[in-house]
Coordinates of N, CA and C in Angstrom, one line a residue:
M1 N 10.6 -1.6 35.4 CA 11.3 -0.7 34.4 C 11.6 -1.5 33.2
D2 N 11.4 -1.0 32.0 CA 11.7 -1.6 30.8 C 13.2 -1.6 30.5
K3 N 13.7 -2.7 30.0 CA 15.1 -2.7 29.6 C 15.3 -2.0 28.3
E4 N 16.3 -1.1 28.3 CA 16.6 -0.3 27.0 C 17.4 -1.2 26.1
I5 N 17.0 -1.2 24.8 CA 17.7 -1.9 23.8 C 18.7 -0.9 23.1
P6 N 20.0 -1.2 23.0 CA 20.9 -0.3 22.4 C 20.5 -0.2 20.9
I7 N 20.7 1.0 20.4 CA 20.5 1.3 18.9 C 21.8 1.0 18.2
A8 N 22.0 -0.3 18.0 CA 23.2 -0.8 17.3 C 23.0 -2.2 16.8
C9 N 23.4 -2.5 15.6 CA 23.3 -3.8 15.1 C 24.4 -4.7 15.7
S10 N 24.0 -5.9 16.0 CA 25.0 -6.8 16.6 C 25.9 -7.6 15.6
L11 N 25.5 -7.4 14.3 CA 26.3 -8.0 13.2 C 27.6 -7.2 13.0
T12 N 28.7 -7.9 12.7 CA 29.9 -7.2 12.3 C 30.6 -7.9 11.2
G13 N 31.5 -7.2 10.5 CA 32.3 -7.7 9.5 C 31.6 -8.5 8.4
E14 N 32.1 -9.8 8.3 CA 31.6 -10.7 7.2 C 30.1 -11.0 7.4
A15 N 29.6 -11.1 8.6 CA 28.2 -11.4 8.9 C 27.3 -10.2 8.4
F16 N 27.8 -9.0 8.6 CA 27.0 -7.8 8.2 C 27.0 -7.8 6.7
E17 N 28.2 -8.0 6.0 CA 28.3 -8.0 4.6 C 27.4 -9.1 4.0
A18 N 27.4 -10.3 4.6 CA 26.5 -11.4 4.1 C 25.1 -11.0 4.2
R19 N 24.7 -10.3 5.3 CA 23.3 -9.9 5.4 C 22.9 -8.9 4.3
L20 N 23.8 -7.9 4.1 CA 23.5 -6.9 3.0 C 23.4 -7.6 1.7
D21 N 24.2 -8.6 1.4 CA 24.1 -9.3 0.1 C 22.8 -10.0 0.0
W22 N 22.4 -10.7 1.1 CA 21.1 -11.4 1.2 C 19.9 -10.4 0.9
L23 N 20.0 -9.3 1.6 CA 18.9 -8.3 1.4 C 18.8 -7.8 0.0
K24 N 20.0 -7.5 -0.6 CA 20.0 -7.0 -2.0 C 19.4 -8.0 -2.9
A25 N 19.7 -9.3 -2.7 CA 19.2 -10.4 -3.6 C 17.7 -10.4 -3.4
L26 N 17.2 -10.3 -2.2 CA 15.7 -10.3 -1.9 C 15.1 -9.1 -2.6
Q27 N 15.7 -8.0 -2.5 CA 15.1 -6.8 -3.1 C 15.1 -6.9 -4.6
K28 N 16.1 -7.4 -5.2 CA 16.2 -7.6 -6.6 C 15.1 -8.6 -7.1
R29 N 15.0 -9.6 -6.4 CA 14.1 -10.7 -6.8 C 12.6 -10.4 -6.5
A30 N 12.3 -9.7 -5.4 CA 10.9 -9.6 -5.0 C 10.3 -8.3 -4.5
L31 N 11.2 -7.3 -4.4 CA 10.7 -6.0 -3.9 C 9.9 -5.3 -5.0
I32 N 8.6 -5.0 -4.7 CA 7.7 -4.4 -5.7 C 7.7 -2.8 -5.5
D33 N 7.7 -2.4 -4.3 CA 7.6 -1.0 -4.0 C 8.2 -0.7 -2.6
H34 N 8.5 0.6 -2.4 CA 9.0 1.1 -1.1 C 8.8 2.6 -1.0
W35 N 8.5 3.1 0.2 CA 8.4 4.5 0.4 C 8.5 4.8 1.9
R36 N 8.9 6.0 2.2 CA 9.0 6.5 3.5 C 7.7 7.3 3.9
E37 N 7.3 7.1 5.1 CA 6.2 7.9 5.6 C 6.6 8.3 7.0
G38 N 7.0 9.5 7.2 CA 7.6 10.0 8.4 C 8.9 9.2 8.7
A39 N 9.0 8.7 9.8 CA 10.2 7.9 10.2 C 10.1 6.5 9.7
S40 N 9.0 6.0 9.3 CA 8.8 4.6 9.0 C 9.1 4.3 7.5
L41 N 9.6 3.1 7.2 CA 9.8 2.7 5.9 C 8.8 1.6 5.6
H42 N 8.2 1.7 4.4 CA 7.2 0.7 4.0 C 7.8 -0.1 2.8
L43 N 7.7 -1.4 2.8 CA 8.2 -2.2 1.7 C 7.1 -3.1 1.3
V44 N 7.0 -3.4 0.0 CA 6.0 -4.3 -0.5 C 6.8 -5.3 -1.4
F45 N 6.6 -6.6 -1.0 CA 7.3 -7.7 -1.7 C 6.3 -8.5 -2.4
D46 N 6.7 -9.2 -3.5 CA 5.8 -10.1 -4.2 C 5.4 -11.2 -3.2
K47 N 4.1 -11.7 -3.4 CA 3.6 -12.7 -2.5 C 4.4 -14.0 -2.5
T48 N 5.1 -14.3 -3.5 CA 6.0 -15.5 -3.6 C 7.1 -15.4 -2.6
A49 N 7.4 -14.2 -2.1 CA 8.5 -14.0 -1.1 C 8.1 -14.1 0.3
G50 N 6.9 -14.6 0.6 CA 6.4 -14.6 2.0 C 7.3 -15.2 3.0
R51 N 7.9 -16.4 2.7 CA 8.8 -17.1 3.6 C 10.1 -16.2 3.8
D52 N 10.6 -15.7 2.7 CA 11.8 -14.8 2.8 C 11.5 -13.6 3.6
V53 N 10.3 -13.0 3.5 CA 10.0 -11.9 4.3 C 10.0 -12.2 5.8
E54 N 9.4 -13.4 6.1 CA 9.4 -13.9 7.5 C 10.8 -14.1 8.0
E55 N 11.7 -14.6 7.2 CA 13.1 -14.8 7.5 C 13.8 -13.5 7.7
L56 N 13.5 -12.5 6.9 CA 14.0 -11.2 7.0 C 13.7 -10.6 8.4
I57 N 12.4 -10.7 8.8 CA 12.0 -10.1 10.0 C 12.7 -10.9 11.2
E58 N 12.7 -12.2 11.1 CA 13.4 -13.0 12.2 C 14.9 -12.6 12.3
K59 N 15.6 -12.5 11.2 CA 17.0 -12.2 11.2 C 17.2 -10.8 11.8
E60 N 16.4 -9.8 11.3 CA 16.6 -8.5 11.8 C 16.2 -8.3 13.2
N61 N 15.2 -9.0 13.7 CA 14.9 -8.9 15.1 C 16.0 -9.4 16.0
A62 N 16.7 -10.4 15.5 CA 17.8 -11.0 16.2 C 19.0 -10.1 16.3
C63 N 19.3 -9.3 15.3 CA 20.5 -8.5 15.3 C 20.2 -7.0 15.6
C64 N 19.0 -6.6 15.3 CA 18.6 -5.1 15.4 C 17.3 -5.0 16.1
G65 N 17.3 -5.5 17.4 CA 16.0 -5.6 18.2 C 15.4 -4.2 18.5
F66 N 16.1 -3.2 18.2 CA 15.6 -1.8 18.4 C 14.7 -1.4 17.3
L67 N 14.7 -2.0 16.2 CA 13.7 -1.7 15.1 C 12.4 -2.5 15.3
S68 N 11.3 -1.8 14.9 CA 10.0 -2.5 15.0 C 9.6 -2.9 13.6
F69 N 9.2 -4.2 13.4 CA 8.8 -4.7 12.2 C 7.3 -5.2 12.3
M70 N 6.5 -4.8 11.3 CA 5.1 -5.2 11.2 C 4.9 -5.7 9.8
S71 N 4.2 -6.8 9.7 CA 3.9 -7.3 8.3 C 2.5 -7.7 8.2
A72 N 2.0 -7.6 6.9 CA 0.7 -8.0 6.5 C 0.7 -8.4 5.1
E73 N -0.3 -9.2 4.7 CA -0.4 -9.6 3.3 C -1.7 -9.1 2.7
D74 N -1.7 -8.7 1.5 CA -3.0 -8.4 0.8 C -2.9 -8.8 -0.7
E75 N -3.8 -8.4 -1.5 CA -3.8 -8.8 -2.9 C -2.5 -8.3 -3.6
R76 N -1.9 -7.2 -3.2 CA -0.8 -6.6 -3.8 C 0.5 -7.4 -3.5
G77 N 0.6 -7.8 -2.3 CA 1.8 -8.5 -1.9 C 2.0 -8.6 -0.3
V78 N 3.2 -8.8 0.1 CA 3.6 -8.8 1.5 C 4.1 -7.5 1.9
H79 N 3.4 -6.8 2.8 CA 3.8 -5.5 3.2 C 4.6 -5.6 4.5
V80 N 5.7 -4.8 4.6 CA 6.5 -4.7 5.8 C 6.7 -3.3 6.2
T81 N 6.4 -2.9 7.4 CA 6.7 -1.6 7.9 C 7.8 -1.7 8.9
I82 N 8.8 -0.9 8.7 CA 9.9 -0.8 9.7 C 10.0 0.5 10.3
A83 N 9.9 0.5 11.6 CA 9.9 1.8 12.4 C 11.1 1.8 13.3
P84 N 11.9 2.9 13.3 CA 13.0 3.1 14.3 C 12.4 3.5 15.6
P85 N 13.2 3.4 16.7 CA 12.8 3.7 18.0 C 12.8 5.3 18.2
N86 N 12.1 5.7 19.2 CA 12.2 7.1 19.6 C 13.6 7.3 20.0
G87 N 14.1 8.5 19.7 CA 15.5 8.8 20.1 C 16.5 8.6 18.9
A88 N 16.0 8.1 17.8 CA 16.8 7.8 16.7 C 16.7 8.8 15.5
E89 N 16.0 9.9 15.9 CA 15.7 10.9 14.8 C 16.9 11.4 14.0
G90 N 18.0 11.5 14.6 CA 19.2 12.0 13.9 C 19.9 11.1 13.0
F91 N 19.5 9.8 13.0 CA 20.1 8.9 12.1 C 19.2 7.8 11.5
I92 N 17.9 8.2 11.3 CA 16.9 7.3 10.8 C 17.3 6.9 9.3
D93 N 17.8 7.8 8.5 CA 18.2 7.4 7.1 C 19.2 6.3 7.2
E94 N 20.2 6.4 8.0 CA 21.3 5.4 8.1 C 20.7 4.1 8.6
L95 N 19.8 4.1 9.6 CA 19.2 2.9 10.1 C 18.4 2.1 9.0
L96 N 17.8 2.9 8.2 CA 16.9 2.2 7.2 C 17.5 2.0 5.8
S97 N 18.6 2.6 5.6 CA 19.2 2.6 4.2 C 19.4 1.3 3.6
H98 N 19.8 0.3 4.4 CA 20.1 -1.0 3.7 C 18.9 -1.8 3.4
F99 N 17.7 -1.3 3.8 CA 16.4 -2.0 3.4 C 15.9 -1.6 2.1
V100 N 16.4 -0.5 1.5 CA 16.0 0.0 0.2 C 17.0 -0.2 -0.9
P101 N 16.6 -0.5 -2.1 CA 17.6 -0.8 -3.1 C 18.4 0.5 -3.5
T102 N 19.6 0.2 -3.9 CA 20.5 1.4 -4.3 C 20.6 1.4 -5.8

């Protein structure tokens, strides 16, 4: 039987705020495009941000293991697709909101 991963971020307080600041800085510096397709969020970062995108995925997998991250690079940049788990239909916007610029 598969172990269920809770749909909750393990970061709290200052650690969560620091992560949001880090994400906002990355978005400002390197995010080229973003869009939603169904429940999934697609992000495109400048190629120069490749290592930062890897770090983003590593960090988010550590605290939000319930989200699925896929990445690929092409001539346009580094693409990241973030997909929420089944059962999260009622709060997908909330789960993905901090990955898009405000």
